[in-house]
Coordinates of N, CA, C and O and ligand atoms in Angstrom, one line a residue:
M19 N 141.2 54.3 70.6 CA 141.0 54.1 72.1 C 142.2 53.4 72.7 O 142.5 52.3 72.2
I20 N 142.7 53.8 73.8 CA 143.8 53.0 74.4 C 143.1 52.0 75.4 O 141.9 52.1 75.7
N21 N 143.8 51.0 75.8 CA 143.2 49.9 76.4 C 142.8 50.2 77.9 O 143.3 51.3 78.4
S22 N 141.9 49.5 78.5 CA 141.3 49.9 79.7 C 142.3 49.9 80.9 O 142.1 50.7 81.8
D23 N 143.4 49.1 80.8 CA 144.4 49.2 81.9 C 144.9 50.5 82.0 O 145.2 51.2 83.1
Y24 N 145.3 51.0 80.8 CA 145.9 52.3 80.6 C 145.0 53.4 81.1 O 145.4 54.4 81.8
H25 N 143.7 53.2 80.9 CA 142.7 54.3 81.4 C 142.7 54.2 82.9 O 142.6 55.4 83.4
I26 N 142.8 53.2 83.5 CA 142.7 53.1 85.0 C 144.0 53.8 85.6 O 143.9 54.6 86.5
I27 N 145.1 53.6 84.9 CA 146.4 54.2 85.4 C 146.3 55.8 85.2 O 146.8 56.4 86.1
L28 N 145.7 56.1 84.1 CA 145.6 57.6 83.9 C 144.7 58.2 85.0 O 145.1 59.3 85.3
Q29 N 143.7 57.5 85.4 CA 142.9 58.2 86.5 C 143.8 58.2 87.8 O 143.7 59.3 88.5
D30 N 144.6 57.3 88.1 CA 145.6 57.4 89.3 C 146.5 58.5 89.0 O 146.9 59.2 90.0
V31 N 147.1 58.7 87.8 CA 148.0 59.8 87.6 C 147.3 61.1 87.9 O 147.8 62.0 88.5
E32 N 145.9 61.3 87.3 CA 145.2 62.4 87.7 C 145.1 62.7 89.2 O 145.3 63.8 89.7
S33 N 144.7 61.7 89.9 CA 144.5 61.8 91.3 C 145.8 62.3 92.0 O 145.8 63.1 92.9
L34 N 146.9 61.7 91.6 CA 148.2 62.1 92.2 C 148.5 63.6 91.9 O 148.9 64.4 92.8
V35 N 148.3 64.0 90.6 CA 148.6 65.4 90.3 C 147.7 66.4 91.1 O 148.2 67.5 91.4
N36 N 146.5 65.9 91.4 CA 145.7 66.8 92.2 C 145.6 66.6 93.7 O 144.9 67.1 94.5
S37 N 146.6 65.8 94.1 CA 146.7 65.4 95.6 C 147.2 66.5 96.5 O 147.0 66.4 97.7
G38 N 147.8 67.5 95.9 CA 148.4 68.6 96.7 C 149.7 68.3 97.4 O 150.3 69.1 98.0
I39 N 150.3 67.1 97.1 CA 151.6 66.8 97.6 C 152.7 67.4 96.7 O 152.3 68.0 95.7
S40 N 154.1 67.5 97.1 CA 155.0 68.3 96.2 C 155.2 67.7 94.9 O 154.8 66.4 94.7
R41 N 155.7 68.5 94.0 CA 156.0 68.0 92.6 C 156.8 66.8 92.5 O 156.6 65.9 91.9
N42 N 157.9 66.9 93.3 CA 158.8 65.8 93.4 C 158.2 64.4 93.8 O 158.4 63.4 93.3
D43 N 157.4 64.6 94.8 CA 156.6 63.4 95.3 C 155.6 62.8 94.3 O 155.5 61.7 94.2
I44 N 155.0 63.8 93.7 CA 154.0 63.3 92.6 C 154.8 62.6 91.5 O 154.4 61.5 91.0
L45 N 155.9 63.2 91.1 CA 156.6 62.6 89.9 C 157.2 61.2 90.3 O 157.2 60.3 89.6
A46 N 157.6 61.1 91.6 CA 158.2 59.9 92.1 C 157.1 58.8 92.1 O 157.2 57.6 91.6
A47 N 155.9 59.2 92.5 CA 154.9 58.3 92.7 C 154.3 57.8 91.3 O 154.0 56.7 91.1
I48 N 154.4 58.7 90.2 CA 154.0 58.3 88.9 C 155.0 57.4 88.4 O 154.7 56.4 87.7
C49 N 156.3 57.5 88.6 CA 157.3 56.6 88.1 C 157.0 55.2 88.8 O 157.1 54.3 88.0
D50 N 156.9 55.2 90.0 CA 156.5 53.8 90.7 C 155.3 53.2 90.1 O 155.2 52.0 89.7
L51 N 154.3 54.0 89.9 CA 152.9 53.5 89.3 C 153.2 52.9 87.9 O 152.8 51.8 87.6
L52 N 153.8 53.7 87.1 CA 154.1 53.2 85.7 C 154.9 51.9 85.7 O 154.6 51.1 85.0
K53 N 156.0 52.0 86.4 CA 156.9 50.8 86.4 C 156.2 49.6 87.0 O 156.3 48.5 86.4
N54 N 155.4 49.7 88.1 CA 154.8 48.6 88.7 C 153.6 48.1 87.9 O 153.3 46.8 87.9
K55 N 152.9 48.9 87.1 CA 151.7 48.5 86.4 C 151.9 48.0 85.0 O 151.0 47.3 84.4
V56 N 153.0 48.5 84.4 CA 153.2 48.1 83.0 C 154.3 47.2 82.8 O 155.5 47.5 83.2
Y57 N 154.2 46.0 82.5 CA 155.2 45.0 82.4 C 156.4 45.4 81.7 O 157.5 45.1 82.2
H58 N 156.3 45.9 80.5 CA 157.4 46.3 79.7 C 158.1 47.6 80.0 O 159.0 48.0 79.4
Y59 N 157.7 48.2 81.2 CA 158.4 49.5 81.7 C 159.4 49.0 82.7 O 158.9 48.7 83.8
D60 N 160.7 49.0 82.4 CA 161.6 48.6 83.4 C 162.4 49.7 84.2 O 163.0 49.5 85.2
W61 N 162.4 50.8 83.5 CA 163.0 52.0 84.2 C 162.2 53.2 83.7 O 161.9 53.4 82.6
V62 N 161.7 54.0 84.7 CA 160.9 55.2 84.4 C 161.4 56.3 85.1 O 161.7 56.3 86.3
G63 N 161.8 57.5 84.4 CA 162.3 58.6 85.1 C 161.8 59.9 84.4 O 161.3 59.8 83.2
F64 N 161.9 61.0 85.0 CA 161.6 62.3 84.5 C 162.9 63.1 84.4 O 163.7 63.2 85.5
Y65 N 163.2 63.6 83.3 CA 164.3 64.6 83.1 C 163.7 65.9 83.0 O 162.7 66.1 82.2
I66 N 164.3 67.0 83.7 CA 163.7 68.4 83.6 C 164.7 69.2 83.0 O 165.9 69.1 83.2
L67 N 164.2 70.1 82.1 CA 165.1 71.1 81.4 C 165.6 72.0 82.4 O 164.9 72.8 83.0
D68 N 167.0 72.3 82.3 CA 167.6 73.4 82.8 C 167.9 74.3 81.6 O 168.9 74.2 80.9
E69 N 167.0 75.3 81.4 CA 167.0 76.0 80.1 C 168.4 76.9 80.1 O 168.9 77.0 79.0
L70 N 168.8 77.4 81.1 CA 170.0 78.3 81.1 C 171.3 77.6 80.7 O 172.0 78.0 80.0
K71 N 171.3 76.3 81.0 CA 172.4 75.5 80.7 C 172.3 74.5 79.6 O 173.2 73.8 79.3
S72 N 171.1 74.6 79.0 CA 170.7 73.6 78.0 C 171.1 72.2 78.3 O 171.8 71.3 77.5
N73 N 170.8 71.8 79.5 CA 170.9 70.4 80.0 C 169.6 69.8 80.5 O 168.7 70.6 80.9
L74 N 169.5 68.5 80.5 CA 168.4 67.8 81.1 C 168.9 67.3 82.5 O 170.0 66.7 82.6
I75 N 168.1 67.6 83.5 CA 168.6 67.0 84.9 C 167.6 66.0 85.3 O 166.4 66.2 85.3
L76 N 168.2 65.0 85.6 CA 167.3 63.8 86.1 C 166.6 64.2 87.4 O 167.2 64.6 88.5
G77 N 165.4 64.0 87.4 CA 164.5 64.3 88.6 C 164.1 62.9 89.2 O 165.1 62.0 89.4
S78 N 162.8 62.6 89.5 CA 162.5 61.4 90.2 C 162.6 60.3 89.1 O 162.4 60.5 87.9
Y79 N 163.0 59.1 89.6 CA 163.0 57.8 88.7 C 162.8 56.7 89.6 O 163.0 56.6 90.7
C80 N 162.5 55.6 88.8 CA 162.3 54.2 89.5 C 163.0 53.2 88.7 O 162.8 53.2 87.4
G81 N 163.8 52.4 89.2 CA 164.6 51.4 88.5 C 166.1 51.5 88.9 O 166.3 52.2 89.9
K82 N 167.0 50.9 88.1 CA 168.4 50.8 88.4 C 168.9 52.3 88.6 O 168.6 53.2 87.8
V83 N 169.9 52.4 89.4 CA 170.6 53.7 89.7 C 171.3 54.0 88.3 O 171.9 53.0 87.6
T84 N 171.3 55.2 87.9 CA 172.0 55.6 86.6 C 173.0 56.7 86.9 O 172.8 57.5 87.7
E85 N 174.2 56.7 86.1 CA 175.1 57.8 86.2 C 174.6 59.0 85.3 O 175.3 60.0 85.5
H86 N 173.6 58.8 84.6 CA 173.3 59.9 83.5 C 172.3 60.8 84.1 O 171.1 60.8 83.8
T87 N 172.8 61.6 85.2 CA 171.9 62.4 85.9 C 171.8 63.9 85.2 O 171.0 64.7 85.5
I88 N 172.8 64.2 84.3 CA 172.8 65.3 83.5 C 173.1 65.0 82.0 O 174.1 64.4 81.7
I89 N 172.1 65.3 81.1 CA 172.3 65.0 79.7 C 172.2 66.3 78.9 O 171.1 67.1 79.0
P90 N 173.2 66.7 78.1 CA 173.1 67.8 77.3 C 172.0 67.7 76.2 O 171.8 66.6 75.7
V91 N 171.2 68.8 76.0 CA 170.2 68.8 74.9 C 171.0 68.4 73.6 O 172.0 68.9 73.3
G92 N 170.3 67.5 73.0 CA 170.9 67.0 71.7 C 171.6 65.7 71.8 O 171.8 64.9 70.8
K93 N 172.1 65.4 73.0 CA 172.7 64.1 73.2 C 171.8 62.9 73.7 O 171.0 63.1 74.5
G94 N 172.1 61.8 73.0 CA 171.3 60.6 73.3 C 169.8 60.8 72.9 O 169.5 61.7 72.3
V95 N 169.1 59.8 73.2 CA 167.6 59.8 72.8 C 166.9 60.8 73.6 O 166.1 61.7 73.1
C96 N 167.3 61.1 74.9 CA 166.6 62.0 75.7 C 167.0 63.5 75.1 O 166.1 64.2 75.1
G97 N 168.2 63.7 74.9 CA 168.6 64.9 74.3 C 168.0 65.3 73.0 O 167.7 66.4 72.7
Q98 N 167.8 64.3 72.2 CA 167.1 64.5 70.8 C 165.7 65.0 71.1 O 165.2 65.9 70.4
V99 N 165.0 64.5 72.0 CA 163.6 64.7 72.2 C 163.5 66.2 72.8 O 162.6 67.0 72.4
A100 N 164.5 66.6 73.6 CA 164.5 67.9 74.1 C 164.8 68.9 73.1 O 164.2 70.0 73.1
Q101 N 165.3 68.5 71.9 CA 165.6 69.4 70.9 C 164.4 69.4 69.8 O 164.0 70.5 69.4
S102 N 163.9 68.3 69.6 CA 162.8 68.1 68.5 C 161.5 68.4 69.2 O 160.4 68.7 68.4
N103 N 161.3 68.2 70.5 CA 160.0 68.4 71.1 C 159.0 67.3 70.7 O 157.8 67.4 70.9
K104 N 159.5 66.2 70.0 CA 158.7 65.1 69.6 C 159.0 63.8 70.3 O 160.2 63.5 70.5
L105 N 157.9 63.1 70.5 CA 158.0 61.7 71.1 C 158.9 60.9 70.2 O 158.9 61.0 69.0
K106 N 159.8 60.1 70.8 CA 160.7 59.1 70.0 C 160.7 57.8 70.7 O 160.8 57.6 71.8
I107 N 160.5 56.8 69.7 CA 160.6 55.4 70.1 C 161.8 54.8 69.5 O 162.0 55.0 68.3
V108 N 162.6 54.1 70.3 CA 163.6 53.3 69.8 C 163.4 51.8 70.1 O 163.5 51.4 71.2
Q109 N 162.9 51.1 69.1 CA 162.5 49.7 69.4 C 163.8 48.7 69.7 O 163.6 47.7 70.2
D110 N 165.0 49.2 69.1 CA 166.1 48.4 69.3 C 167.3 49.4 69.4 O 167.7 50.0 68.5
V111 N 167.7 49.4 70.7 CA 168.7 50.6 71.0 C 170.1 50.3 70.2 O 170.8 51.2 70.1
S112 N 170.3 49.0 69.8 CA 171.6 48.7 69.2 C 171.6 49.4 67.8 O 172.7 49.5 67.2
Q113 N 170.4 49.8 67.4 CA 170.3 50.4 66.0 C 170.3 52.0 66.1 O 170.3 52.6 65.0
E114 N 170.4 52.5 67.2 CA 170.3 54.0 67.5 C 171.8 54.5 67.6 O 172.5 54.2 68.6
G115 N 172.2 55.4 66.7 CA 173.5 56.0 66.7 C 173.7 56.9 67.9 O 174.8 56.9 68.4
N116 N 172.7 57.7 68.1 CA 172.8 58.8 69.2 C 172.1 58.3 70.4 O 171.0 58.7 70.7
Y117 N 172.7 57.3 71.1 CA 172.1 56.7 72.2 C 173.2 56.7 73.4 O 174.4 56.4 73.2
I118 N 172.7 56.9 74.6 CA 173.5 56.8 75.8 C 173.1 55.6 76.5 O 171.9 55.5 77.0
A119 N 174.0 54.6 76.7 CA 173.6 53.3 77.3 C 173.6 53.5 78.8 O 174.6 54.1 79.4
C120 N 172.6 53.0 79.5 CA 172.5 53.1 80.9 C 172.8 51.7 81.4 O 173.4 51.5 82.5
S121 N 172.2 50.6 80.8 CA 172.5 49.2 81.4 C 172.4 48.3 80.2 O 171.7 48.6 79.2
L122 N 173.1 47.3 80.2 CA 173.1 46.3 79.2 C 171.8 45.5 79.0 O 171.6 45.0 77.9
D123 N 171.0 45.6 80.0 CA 169.7 44.9 80.0 C 168.6 45.6 79.0 O 167.7 45.1 78.6
V124 N 169.0 46.9 78.8 CA 168.0 47.7 78.1 C 168.1 47.3 76.6 O 169.1 47.4 75.9
Q125 N 166.8 47.1 76.0 CA 166.7 46.7 74.6 C 166.0 47.9 73.9 O 166.2 48.0 72.6
S126 N 165.1 48.6 74.5 CA 164.3 49.5 73.8 C 164.0 50.8 74.7 O 164.1 50.7 75.9
E127 N 163.6 51.8 74.1 CA 163.3 53.1 75.0 C 162.3 53.9 74.3 O 162.1 54.0 72.9
I128 N 161.5 54.6 75.1 CA 160.5 55.7 74.6 C 160.7 56.8 75.5 O 160.9 56.8 76.6
V129 N 160.7 58.0 74.8 CA 160.9 59.3 75.5 C 159.7 60.3 74.9 O 159.5 60.4 73.7
V130 N 159.0 60.8 75.9 CA 157.9 61.6 75.6 C 158.0 62.9 76.2 O 158.2 63.0 77.4
P131 N 157.9 64.1 75.4 CA 158.0 65.5 75.9 C 156.9 65.8 76.8 O 155.7 65.6 76.5
V132 N 157.2 66.7 77.9 CA 156.2 67.4 78.6 C 156.2 68.9 78.1 O 157.2 69.5 78.2
I133 N 155.1 69.2 77.5 CA 155.1 70.6 76.9 C 154.2 71.5 77.7 O 153.0 71.0 78.0
K134 N 154.6 72.6 78.2 CA 153.8 73.6 78.8 C 153.7 74.9 78.1 O 154.8 75.6 77.8
E135 N 152.6 75.3 77.7 CA 152.5 76.6 76.9 C 153.4 76.6 75.8 O 154.2 77.6 75.6
D136 N 153.3 75.5 75.0 CA 154.2 75.4 73.7 C 155.7 75.3 74.0 O 156.5 75.4 73.0
K137 N 156.1 75.2 75.1 CA 157.4 75.0 75.5 C 157.8 73.6 76.1 O 157.1 73.3 77.0
F138 N 158.9 73.1 75.7 CA 159.4 71.8 76.3 C 159.9 72.2 77.7 O 160.7 73.1 78.0
V139 N 159.5 71.5 78.7 CA 159.9 71.7 80.0 C 160.4 70.5 80.7 O 161.3 70.6 81.6
A140 N 160.1 69.3 80.2 CA 160.6 68.0 80.8 C 160.2 66.8 79.9 O 159.7 67.1 78.8
E141 N 160.6 65.7 80.3 CA 160.3 64.5 79.5 C 160.2 63.3 80.4 O 160.8 63.1 81.5
I142 N 159.4 62.3 79.9 CA 159.4 61.0 80.6 C 160.2 60.1 79.7 O 160.2 60.1 78.5
D143 N 161.2 59.4 80.4 CA 162.0 58.5 79.7 C 161.8 57.1 80.3 O 161.7 56.8 81.5
I144 N 161.5 56.1 79.3 CA 161.2 54.7 79.8 C 162.1 53.8 79.0 O 162.2 53.8 77.8
D145 N 162.8 52.9 79.8 CA 163.6 51.9 79.2 C 162.9 50.5 79.4 O 162.3 50.4 80.4
S146 N 163.1 49.7 78.4 CA 162.5 48.3 78.5 C 163.5 47.2 78.2 O 164.4 47.4 77.4
H147 N 163.3 46.1 78.9 CA 164.3 45.0 78.7 C 163.6 44.0 77.7 O 164.2 43.0 77.3
S148 N 162.5 44.5 77.1 CA 161.9 43.7 76.1 C 162.2 44.3 74.6 O 162.4 45.5 74.6
P149 N 162.3 43.4 73.7 CA 162.6 44.0 72.3 C 161.2 44.4 71.6 O 160.2 43.8 71.8
S150 N 161.3 45.5 71.0 CA 160.1 46.1 70.3 C 158.8 46.1 71.1 O 157.9 45.6 70.5
P151 N 158.8 46.6 72.3 CA 157.5 46.4 72.9 C 156.5 47.6 72.8 O 155.3 47.4 73.3
F152 N 156.9 48.7 72.3 CA 156.0 49.8 72.3 C 155.2 50.0 71.1 O 155.5 49.8 70.0
T153 N 153.9 50.2 71.5 CA 152.8 50.3 70.5 C 152.2 51.7 70.5 O 152.5 52.6 71.3
N154 N 151.1 51.9 69.6 CA 150.4 53.1 69.6 C 149.7 53.4 70.9 O 149.6 54.6 71.3
D155 N 149.4 52.4 71.7 CA 148.8 52.6 73.0 C 149.8 53.3 73.9 O 149.4 54.2 74.6
D156 N 151.0 52.8 73.8 CA 152.0 53.5 74.7 C 152.2 55.0 74.3 O 152.3 55.8 75.2
E157 N 152.2 55.2 73.1 CA 152.3 56.6 72.6 C 151.2 57.5 73.1 O 151.4 58.5 73.6
Q158 N 150.0 56.9 73.0 CA 148.8 57.8 73.4 C 148.8 57.9 74.9 O 148.5 58.9 75.3
F159 N 149.0 56.8 75.5 CA 148.9 56.8 77.0 C 150.0 57.7 77.6 O 149.7 58.6 78.4
L160 N 151.2 57.6 77.2 CA 152.3 58.5 77.8 C 152.1 59.9 77.4 O 152.5 60.9 78.2
T161 N 151.5 60.2 76.2 CA 151.3 61.6 75.8 C 150.2 62.2 76.6 O 150.3 63.2 77.1
M162 N 149.3 61.3 77.1 CA 148.2 61.8 78.1 C 148.9 62.0 79.4 O 148.6 63.0 80.1
V163 N 149.7 61.1 79.8 CA 150.4 61.3 81.1 C 151.1 62.6 81.1 O 151.0 63.4 82.2
C164 N 151.9 62.9 80.0 CA 152.6 64.1 80.0 C 151.8 65.4 80.0 O 152.1 66.4 80.5
Q165 N 150.6 65.4 79.3 CA 149.7 66.4 79.3 C 149.2 66.7 80.8 O 149.2 67.8 81.2
I166 N 148.8 65.6 81.5 CA 148.4 65.8 82.8 C 149.5 66.4 83.7 O 149.3 67.4 84.5
V167 N 150.7 65.8 83.5 CA 151.8 66.3 84.4 C 152.2 67.7 84.0 O 152.8 68.5 85.0
S168 N 152.0 68.2 82.8 CA 152.5 69.6 82.4 C 151.8 70.6 83.4 O 152.5 71.7 83.6
G169 N 150.7 70.3 84.0 CA 150.1 71.2 84.9 C 150.9 71.5 86.1 O 150.7 72.5 86.9
L170 N 152.0 70.7 86.3 CA 152.8 70.9 87.6 C 154.0 71.8 87.3 O 154.7 72.2 88.3
F171 N 154.2 72.2 86.1 CA 155.3 73.1 85.7 C 154.9 74.5 85.5 O 153.7 74.8 85.4
Ligands
LIG3 N1 169.3 56.1 77.1 C1 169.0 57.5 77.3 C2 169.9 58.0 78.6 C3 169.1 57.9 79.8 S1 169.0 56.4 80.5 O1 168.1 55.6 79.6 C4 168.4 56.5 82.0 C5 169.4 58.2 76.1 O2 170.0 57.7 75.1 O3 169.3 59.4 76.2

C-alpha cells in the first residue's frame, strides 16, 4: 500500500483528468500538484512521443526552464524509457552514463512511461535535488498517475 498522502494526491489527479478541461491544462495542473505536494519532486514534466520523428517533445512542466524540449528516443534517461517502456530510477545522476543534464542542482531522477493500449505515448519525468529520494511508494504512485493520465491520449 502506498502512503495516505499519495492516495489523496491520486484522487486529485483523477478529478483533474475528469474535469473536462483541455489535455494541456490537465497535464499542467498535474505537474503543479505533484511538485507542490511532494517535497522531493523539484521539476515535474511530461514528454510526449512524436512517433513519426522518434522524438520526445516537452509538453507541460513545472520547475526551472529547460532547453531540452526535444529529446531523441534512446537519448538520456527520458529517451531510454521511451525505448524500453519501463520505469527508470536514477538515484545518483553522476553515475548515469546516458544522462542529459538540465541543472547542476539535480541529483536524482525518475521517469515513468504512460502506456495506452500497449503502446508508449508519453512519460512523466521528475528531477530531484535530494540524493536517493525515490522509494517503492514513488514507483507505485507515479505508475498509478500514468495509468490515470493514459486516458487522455
Ligand atoms: N535528465 C533528462 C533530460 C530532461 S531534464 O531532466 C528536464 C534525461 O537524461 O533524459
